[in-house]
Short mmCIF file of C-alpha atoms in Angstrom, two decimals:
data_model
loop_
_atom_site.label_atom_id
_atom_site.label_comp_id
_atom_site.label_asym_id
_atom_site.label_seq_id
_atom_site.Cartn_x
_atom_site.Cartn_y
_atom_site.Cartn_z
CA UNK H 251 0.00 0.00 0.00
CA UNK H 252 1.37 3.01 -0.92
CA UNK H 253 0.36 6.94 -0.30
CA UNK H 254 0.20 9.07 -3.62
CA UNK H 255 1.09 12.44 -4.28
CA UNK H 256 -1.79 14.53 -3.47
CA UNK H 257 -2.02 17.75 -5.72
CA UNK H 258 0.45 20.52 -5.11
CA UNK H 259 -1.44 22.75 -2.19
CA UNK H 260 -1.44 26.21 -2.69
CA UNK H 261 0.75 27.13 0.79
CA UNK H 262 3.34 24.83 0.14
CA UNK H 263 6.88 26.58 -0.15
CA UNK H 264 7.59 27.47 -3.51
CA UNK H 265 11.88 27.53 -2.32
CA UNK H 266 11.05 23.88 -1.05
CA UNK H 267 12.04 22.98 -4.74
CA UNK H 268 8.91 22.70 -6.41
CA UNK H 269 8.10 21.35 -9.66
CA UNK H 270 6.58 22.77 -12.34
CA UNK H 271 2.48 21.76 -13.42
CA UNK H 272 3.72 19.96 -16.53
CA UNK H 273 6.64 17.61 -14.57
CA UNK H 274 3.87 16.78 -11.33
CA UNK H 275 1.20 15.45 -13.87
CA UNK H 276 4.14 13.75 -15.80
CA UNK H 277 5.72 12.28 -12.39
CA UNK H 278 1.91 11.68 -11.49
CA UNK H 279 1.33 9.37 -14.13
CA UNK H 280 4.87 7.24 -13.87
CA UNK H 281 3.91 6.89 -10.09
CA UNK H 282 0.23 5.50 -11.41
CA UNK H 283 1.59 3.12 -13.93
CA UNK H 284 4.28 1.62 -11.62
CA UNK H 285 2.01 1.28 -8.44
CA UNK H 286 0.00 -0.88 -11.37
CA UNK H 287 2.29 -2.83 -12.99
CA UNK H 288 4.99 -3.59 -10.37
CA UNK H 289 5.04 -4.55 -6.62
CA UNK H 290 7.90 -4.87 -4.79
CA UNK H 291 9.89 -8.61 -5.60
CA UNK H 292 11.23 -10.34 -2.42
CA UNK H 293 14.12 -9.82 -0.99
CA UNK H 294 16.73 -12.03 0.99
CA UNK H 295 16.30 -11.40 4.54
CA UNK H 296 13.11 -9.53 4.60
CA UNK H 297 10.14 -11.41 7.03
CA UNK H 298 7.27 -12.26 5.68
CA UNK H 299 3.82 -10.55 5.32
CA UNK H 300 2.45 -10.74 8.87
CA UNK H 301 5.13 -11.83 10.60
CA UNK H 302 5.62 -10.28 14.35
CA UNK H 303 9.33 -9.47 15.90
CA UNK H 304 10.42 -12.17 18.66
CA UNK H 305 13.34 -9.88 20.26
CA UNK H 306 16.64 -11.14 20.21
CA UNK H 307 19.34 -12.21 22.42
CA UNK H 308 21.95 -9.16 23.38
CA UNK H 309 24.25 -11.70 25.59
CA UNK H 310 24.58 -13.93 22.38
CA UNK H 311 24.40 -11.12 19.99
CA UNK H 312 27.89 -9.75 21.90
CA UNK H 313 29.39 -13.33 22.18
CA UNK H 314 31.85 -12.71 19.78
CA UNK H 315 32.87 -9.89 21.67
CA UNK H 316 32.65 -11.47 25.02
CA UNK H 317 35.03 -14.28 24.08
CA UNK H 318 37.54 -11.80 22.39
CA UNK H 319 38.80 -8.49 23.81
CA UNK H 320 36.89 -8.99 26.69
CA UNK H 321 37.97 -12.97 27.51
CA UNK H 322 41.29 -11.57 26.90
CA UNK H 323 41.06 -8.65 29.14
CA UNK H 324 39.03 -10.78 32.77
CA UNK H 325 41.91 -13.03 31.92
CA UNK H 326 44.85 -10.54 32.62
CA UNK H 327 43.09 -9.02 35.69
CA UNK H 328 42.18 -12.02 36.90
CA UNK H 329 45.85 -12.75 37.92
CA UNK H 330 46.10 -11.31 41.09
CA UNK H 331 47.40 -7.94 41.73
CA UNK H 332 48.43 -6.47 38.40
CA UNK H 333 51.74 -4.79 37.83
CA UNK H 334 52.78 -2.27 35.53
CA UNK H 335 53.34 -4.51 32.73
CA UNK H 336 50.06 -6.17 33.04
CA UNK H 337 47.85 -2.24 32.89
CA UNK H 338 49.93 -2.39 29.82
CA UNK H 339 48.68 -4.90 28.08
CA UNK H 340 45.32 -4.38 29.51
CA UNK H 341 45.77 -0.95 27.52
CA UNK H 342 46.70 -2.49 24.23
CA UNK H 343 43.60 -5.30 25.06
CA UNK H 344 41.03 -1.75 25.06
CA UNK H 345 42.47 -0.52 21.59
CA UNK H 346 42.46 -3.82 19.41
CA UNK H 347 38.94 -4.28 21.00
CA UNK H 348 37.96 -0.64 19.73
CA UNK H 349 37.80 1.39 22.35
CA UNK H 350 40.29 3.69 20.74
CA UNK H 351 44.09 4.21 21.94
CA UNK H 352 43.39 7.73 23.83
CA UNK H 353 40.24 6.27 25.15
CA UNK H 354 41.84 3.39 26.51
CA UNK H 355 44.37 5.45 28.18
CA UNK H 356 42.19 7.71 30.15
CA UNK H 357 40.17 4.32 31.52
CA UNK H 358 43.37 2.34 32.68
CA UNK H 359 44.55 5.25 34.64
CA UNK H 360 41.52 6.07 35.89
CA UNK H 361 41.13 2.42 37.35
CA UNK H 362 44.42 2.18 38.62
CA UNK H 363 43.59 4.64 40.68
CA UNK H 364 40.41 3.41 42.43
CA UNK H 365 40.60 1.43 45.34
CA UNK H 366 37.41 0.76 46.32
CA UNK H 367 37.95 -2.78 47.55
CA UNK H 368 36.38 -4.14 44.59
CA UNK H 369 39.20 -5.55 42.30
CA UNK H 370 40.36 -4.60 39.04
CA UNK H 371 37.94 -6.63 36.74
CA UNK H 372 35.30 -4.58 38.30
CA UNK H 373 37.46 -1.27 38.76
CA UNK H 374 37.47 -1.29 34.55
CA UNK H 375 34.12 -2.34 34.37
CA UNK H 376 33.09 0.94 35.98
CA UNK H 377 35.52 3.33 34.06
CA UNK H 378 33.68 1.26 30.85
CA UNK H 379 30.52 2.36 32.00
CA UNK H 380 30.85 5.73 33.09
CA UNK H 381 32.08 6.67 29.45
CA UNK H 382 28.32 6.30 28.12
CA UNK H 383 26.13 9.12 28.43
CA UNK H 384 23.33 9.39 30.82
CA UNK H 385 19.87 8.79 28.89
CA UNK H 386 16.16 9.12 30.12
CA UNK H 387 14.65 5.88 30.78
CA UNK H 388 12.20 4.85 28.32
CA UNK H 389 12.84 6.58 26.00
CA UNK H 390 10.68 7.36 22.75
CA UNK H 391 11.00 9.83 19.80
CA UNK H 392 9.67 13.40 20.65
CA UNK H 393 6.10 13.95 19.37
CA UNK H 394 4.60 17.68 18.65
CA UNK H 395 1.44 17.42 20.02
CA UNK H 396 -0.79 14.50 20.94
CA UNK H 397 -2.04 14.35 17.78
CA UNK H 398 0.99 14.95 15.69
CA UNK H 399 3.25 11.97 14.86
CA UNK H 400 7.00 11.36 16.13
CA UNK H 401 9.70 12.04 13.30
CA UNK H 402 12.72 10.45 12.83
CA UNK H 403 15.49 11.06 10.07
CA UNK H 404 17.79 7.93 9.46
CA UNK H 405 21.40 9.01 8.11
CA UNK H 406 24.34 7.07 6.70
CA UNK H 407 26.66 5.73 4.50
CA UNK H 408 25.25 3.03 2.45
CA UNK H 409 26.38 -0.59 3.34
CA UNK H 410 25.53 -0.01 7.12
CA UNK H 411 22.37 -1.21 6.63
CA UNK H 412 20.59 1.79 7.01
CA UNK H 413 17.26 0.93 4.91
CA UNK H 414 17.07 -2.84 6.49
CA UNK H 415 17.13 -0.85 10.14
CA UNK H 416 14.52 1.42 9.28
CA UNK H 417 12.36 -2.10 8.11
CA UNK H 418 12.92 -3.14 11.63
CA UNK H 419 12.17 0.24 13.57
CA UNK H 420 9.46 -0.03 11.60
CA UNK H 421 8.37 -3.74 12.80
CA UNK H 422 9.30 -2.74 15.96
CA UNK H 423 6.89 0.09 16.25
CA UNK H 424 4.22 -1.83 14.81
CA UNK H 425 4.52 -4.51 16.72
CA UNK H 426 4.10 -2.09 19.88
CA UNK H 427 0.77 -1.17 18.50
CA UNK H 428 1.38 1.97 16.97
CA UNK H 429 1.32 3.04 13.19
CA UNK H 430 4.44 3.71 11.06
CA UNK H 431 5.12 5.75 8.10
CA UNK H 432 8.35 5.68 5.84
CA UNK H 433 9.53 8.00 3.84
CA UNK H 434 11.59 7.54 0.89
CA UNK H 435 13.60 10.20 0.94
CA UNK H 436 16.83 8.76 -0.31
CA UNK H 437 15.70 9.26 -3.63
CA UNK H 438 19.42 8.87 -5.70
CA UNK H 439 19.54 5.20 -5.32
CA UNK H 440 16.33 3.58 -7.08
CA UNK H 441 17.28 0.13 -4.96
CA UNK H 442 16.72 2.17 -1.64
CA UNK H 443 13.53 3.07 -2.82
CA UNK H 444 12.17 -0.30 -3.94
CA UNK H 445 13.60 -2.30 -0.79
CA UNK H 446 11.99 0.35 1.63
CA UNK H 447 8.75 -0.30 -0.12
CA UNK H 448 9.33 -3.98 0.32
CA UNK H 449 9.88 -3.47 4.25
CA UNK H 450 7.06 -1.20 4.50
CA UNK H 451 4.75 -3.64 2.55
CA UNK H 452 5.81 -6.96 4.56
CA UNK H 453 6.06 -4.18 8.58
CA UNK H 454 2.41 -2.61 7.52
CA UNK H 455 3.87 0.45 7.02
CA UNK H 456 2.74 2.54 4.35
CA UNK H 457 5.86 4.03 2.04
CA UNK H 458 5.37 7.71 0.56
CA UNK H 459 7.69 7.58 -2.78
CA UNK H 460 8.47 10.22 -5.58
CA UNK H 461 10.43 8.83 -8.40
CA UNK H 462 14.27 8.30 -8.43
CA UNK H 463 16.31 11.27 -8.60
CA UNK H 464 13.13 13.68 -6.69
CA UNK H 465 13.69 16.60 -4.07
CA UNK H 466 14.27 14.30 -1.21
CA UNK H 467 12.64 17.63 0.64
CA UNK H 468 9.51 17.17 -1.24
CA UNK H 469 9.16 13.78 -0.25
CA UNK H 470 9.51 14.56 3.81
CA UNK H 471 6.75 17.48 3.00
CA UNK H 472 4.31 15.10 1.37
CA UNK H 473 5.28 12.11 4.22
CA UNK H 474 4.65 14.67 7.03
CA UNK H 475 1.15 15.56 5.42
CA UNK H 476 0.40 12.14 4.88
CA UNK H 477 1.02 11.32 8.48
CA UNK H 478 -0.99 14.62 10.22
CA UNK H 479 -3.93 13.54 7.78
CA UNK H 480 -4.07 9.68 9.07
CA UNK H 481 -2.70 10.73 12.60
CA UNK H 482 0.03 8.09 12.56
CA UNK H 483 2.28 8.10 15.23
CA UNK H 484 5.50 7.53 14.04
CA UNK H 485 7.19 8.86 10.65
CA UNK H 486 10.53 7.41 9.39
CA UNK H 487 12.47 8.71 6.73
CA UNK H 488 14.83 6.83 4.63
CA UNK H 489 17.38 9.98 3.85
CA UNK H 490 20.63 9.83 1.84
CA UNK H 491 22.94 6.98 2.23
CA UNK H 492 25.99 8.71 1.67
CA UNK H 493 28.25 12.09 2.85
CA UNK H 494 28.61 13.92 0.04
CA UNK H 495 30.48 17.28 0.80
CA UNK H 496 29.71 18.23 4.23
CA UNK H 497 28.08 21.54 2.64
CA UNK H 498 25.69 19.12 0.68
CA UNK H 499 24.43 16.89 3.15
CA UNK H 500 24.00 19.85 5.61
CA UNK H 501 22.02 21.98 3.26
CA UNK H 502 19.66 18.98 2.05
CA UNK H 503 19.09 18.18 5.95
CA UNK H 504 18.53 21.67 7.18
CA UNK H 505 16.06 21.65 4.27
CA UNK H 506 13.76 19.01 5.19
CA UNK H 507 14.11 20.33 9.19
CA UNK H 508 12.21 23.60 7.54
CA UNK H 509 9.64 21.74 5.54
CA UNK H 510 8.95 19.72 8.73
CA UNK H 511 8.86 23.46 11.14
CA UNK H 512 6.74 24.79 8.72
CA UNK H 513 4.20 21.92 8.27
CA UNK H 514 4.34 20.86 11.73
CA UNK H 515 5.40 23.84 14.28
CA UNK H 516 7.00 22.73 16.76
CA UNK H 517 8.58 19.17 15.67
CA UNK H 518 12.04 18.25 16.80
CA UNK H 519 12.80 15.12 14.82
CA UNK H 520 15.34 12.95 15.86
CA UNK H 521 18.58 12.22 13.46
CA UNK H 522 19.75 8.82 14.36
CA UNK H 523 22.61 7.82 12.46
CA UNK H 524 23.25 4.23 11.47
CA UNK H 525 26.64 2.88 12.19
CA UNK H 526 27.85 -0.61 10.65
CA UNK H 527 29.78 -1.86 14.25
CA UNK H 528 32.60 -3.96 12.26
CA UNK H 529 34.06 -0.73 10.80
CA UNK H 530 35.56 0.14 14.32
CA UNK H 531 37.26 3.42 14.08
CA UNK H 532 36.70 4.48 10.35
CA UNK H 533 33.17 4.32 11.49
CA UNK H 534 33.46 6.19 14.29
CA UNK H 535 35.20 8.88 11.84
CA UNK H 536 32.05 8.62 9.89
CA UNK H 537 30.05 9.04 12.72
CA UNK H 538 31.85 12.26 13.88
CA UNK H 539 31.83 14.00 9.64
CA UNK H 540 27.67 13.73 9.98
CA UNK H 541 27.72 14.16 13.21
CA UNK H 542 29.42 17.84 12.56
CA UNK H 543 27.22 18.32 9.50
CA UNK H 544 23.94 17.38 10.34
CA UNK H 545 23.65 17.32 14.44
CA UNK H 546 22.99 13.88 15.20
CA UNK H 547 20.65 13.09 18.40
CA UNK H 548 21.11 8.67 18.19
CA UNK H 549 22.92 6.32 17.26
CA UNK H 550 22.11 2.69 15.80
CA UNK H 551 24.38 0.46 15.73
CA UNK H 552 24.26 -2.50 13.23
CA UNK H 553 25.86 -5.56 13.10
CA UNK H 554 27.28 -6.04 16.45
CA UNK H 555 26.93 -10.09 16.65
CA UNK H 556 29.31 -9.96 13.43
CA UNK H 557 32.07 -8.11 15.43
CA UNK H 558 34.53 -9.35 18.35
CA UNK H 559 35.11 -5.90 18.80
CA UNK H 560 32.25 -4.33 20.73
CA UNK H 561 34.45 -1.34 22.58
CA UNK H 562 33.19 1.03 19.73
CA UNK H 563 30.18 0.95 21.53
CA UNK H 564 32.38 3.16 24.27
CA UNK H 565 34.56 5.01 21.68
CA UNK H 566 31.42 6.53 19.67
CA UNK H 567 29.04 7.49 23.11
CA UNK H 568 32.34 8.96 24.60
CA UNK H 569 33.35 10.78 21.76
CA UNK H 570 30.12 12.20 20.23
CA UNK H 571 27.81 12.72 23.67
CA UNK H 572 24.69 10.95 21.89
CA UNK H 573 23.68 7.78 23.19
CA UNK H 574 22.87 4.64 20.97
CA UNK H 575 19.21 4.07 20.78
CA UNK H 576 19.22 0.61 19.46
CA UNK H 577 21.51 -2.46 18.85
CA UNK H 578 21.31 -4.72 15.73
CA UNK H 579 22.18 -8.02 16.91
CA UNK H 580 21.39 -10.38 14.53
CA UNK H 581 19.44 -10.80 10.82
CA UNK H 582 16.22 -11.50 12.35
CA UNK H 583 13.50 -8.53 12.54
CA UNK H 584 13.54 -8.66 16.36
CA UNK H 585 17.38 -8.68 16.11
CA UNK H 586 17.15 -4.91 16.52
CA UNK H 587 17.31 -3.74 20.02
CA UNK H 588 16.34 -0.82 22.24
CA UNK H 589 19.98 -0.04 23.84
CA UNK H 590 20.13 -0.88 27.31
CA UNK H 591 23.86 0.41 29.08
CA UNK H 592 23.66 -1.43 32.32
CA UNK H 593 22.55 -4.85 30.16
CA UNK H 594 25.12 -4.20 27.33
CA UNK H 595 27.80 -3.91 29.93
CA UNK H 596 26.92 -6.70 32.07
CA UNK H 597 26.39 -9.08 28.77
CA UNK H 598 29.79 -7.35 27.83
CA UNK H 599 31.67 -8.81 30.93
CA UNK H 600 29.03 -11.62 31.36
#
């Protein structure tokens, strides 16, 4: 089921990029014949029609983790007293498990220095955890009003899995009872476009689409009238899955944060940026160029079960200030996780 463009409305912000009569009726008419003639094809990995989200297992999703940079850290603390040499080593353990060689630095020294009686497994435990930020408990995208739906922009580069997340946010949602919207707003790469219609046809969630190549700003105006109009309470959009020039990706951001303001006063959507967790560091560099550009306010991170490296968790929270909001790990739709710190930690160190 898809939503359709509905005619141009008079108020709607002729510097928002709009088309002219001629190329709506034209881009009208190519969205009429497709919606007839093609439905999505299925896709490896995607659930089926119907399906609901069983949630998955964090302590097995970090397992690889667990038995890597962590197995190898317990087992150098767990020698007795340890000496100089041996906070060495447990420094070098922190970096090849991600953590990041400054970052790893700062939480040996800080743990030499406790002596609280509790030993030094637990002594870096608690440095670990009071790198990630405080977060409200419970917590769920900002919403307008009571009426108006929550909005959330998904960012990133493409091969993080970015349009496969928003299928399972999606699910997610659903499956708490409320309605979803997507939005597909990363409109340079035709494949985005078709998958996130698959996900939204097999989640329940309707998918508001211009053609390839469209003013991804135009989309997000048509998706947030779509959404006031069938009071849905959540709104998702797909945006573009790569950085372009800083410059670029600002400007086409910023835009769709005024189309949003001026359609729905008020909104403060949340930017959550999706962050592939085998990339480590050159990630985390990733993380930090949007972050700078666009303002991020959450982070997903995908792919953790595929990683024995689960520190960047640490490195990213640490070094942006933006908590992650959910944890992919595993293929399955319920595979995607609301981010728990104290959970994370203790299926970290198990």
């Amino acid at each position: 089921m898809f939503w359709r463009r509905r005619p141009t409305e008079p108020d709607r912000p002729a510097d928002e990029g709009t088309a002219s009569e001629a190329e709506i009726g034209a881009q009208r008419e190519a969205e009429r014949a497709e919606a007839d003639t093609r439905r999505p094809a299925p896709q490896a990995g995607l659930p089926a029609i119907g399906e609901e989200p069983a949630d998955g297992d964090l302590v097995a999703g970090v397992a690889r983790s667990r038995g890597g940079f962590m197995a190898r850290l317990k087992s150098l603390l767990g020698r007795g007293d340890p000496d100089a040499v041996t906070w060495e080593e447990v420094e070098e353990t922190l970096i090849a498990g991600d953590v990041g060689a400054t970052l790893a630095l700062e939480v040996v020294e800080r743990a030499r220095r406790r002596h609280d009686g509790t030993g030094p497994v637990e002594a870096v435990r608690s440095e670990l955890t009071a790198l990630l930020v405080d977060r409200e408990p419970g917590w769920v995208p900002h919403r307008a009003g009571p009426d108006a739906p929550a909005i959330i922009l998904v960012v990133g580069v493409n091969g993080a899995g970015k349009t496969t997340t928003i299928g399972k946010l999606a699910f997610r949602y659903r499956a708490e009872g409320q309605t979803v919207l997507l939005a597909a707003a990363d409109t340079f790469r035709a494949a985005a476009i078709e998958q996130l219609r698959a996900w939204g046809e097999r989640a329940g969630a309707p998918v508001v689409a211009h053609a390839p190549g469209a003013d991804p700003a135009a989309v997000v105006y048509d998706a947030v009238d779509a959404a006031i109009a069938r009071r849905v309470d959540v709104l998702i959009a797909d945006t573009a899955g790569r950085l372009h020039t800083k410059s670029n990706l600002m400007d086409e951001l910023a835009k769709m944060r005024r189309v949003i303001d001026r359609r729905l006063p008020g909104a403060a959507p949340e930017v959550l940026f999706v962050l592939d967790a085998t990339t480590g560091q050159n990630g985390l560099a990733q993380a930090k160029a949007f972050y700078e550009s666009t303002g991020l306010t959450g982070i997903i991170l995908t792919k953790l079960d595929s990683t024995a490296k689960g520190g960047i968790v640490f490195a990213i929270e640490r070094a942006l200030g933006v908590p992650v909001r959910f944890v992919g790990v595993g293929e399955k739709v319920g595979d995607l996780l609301p981010f728990d710190p104290a959970a994370f930690v203790g299926a970290l160190f198990g």
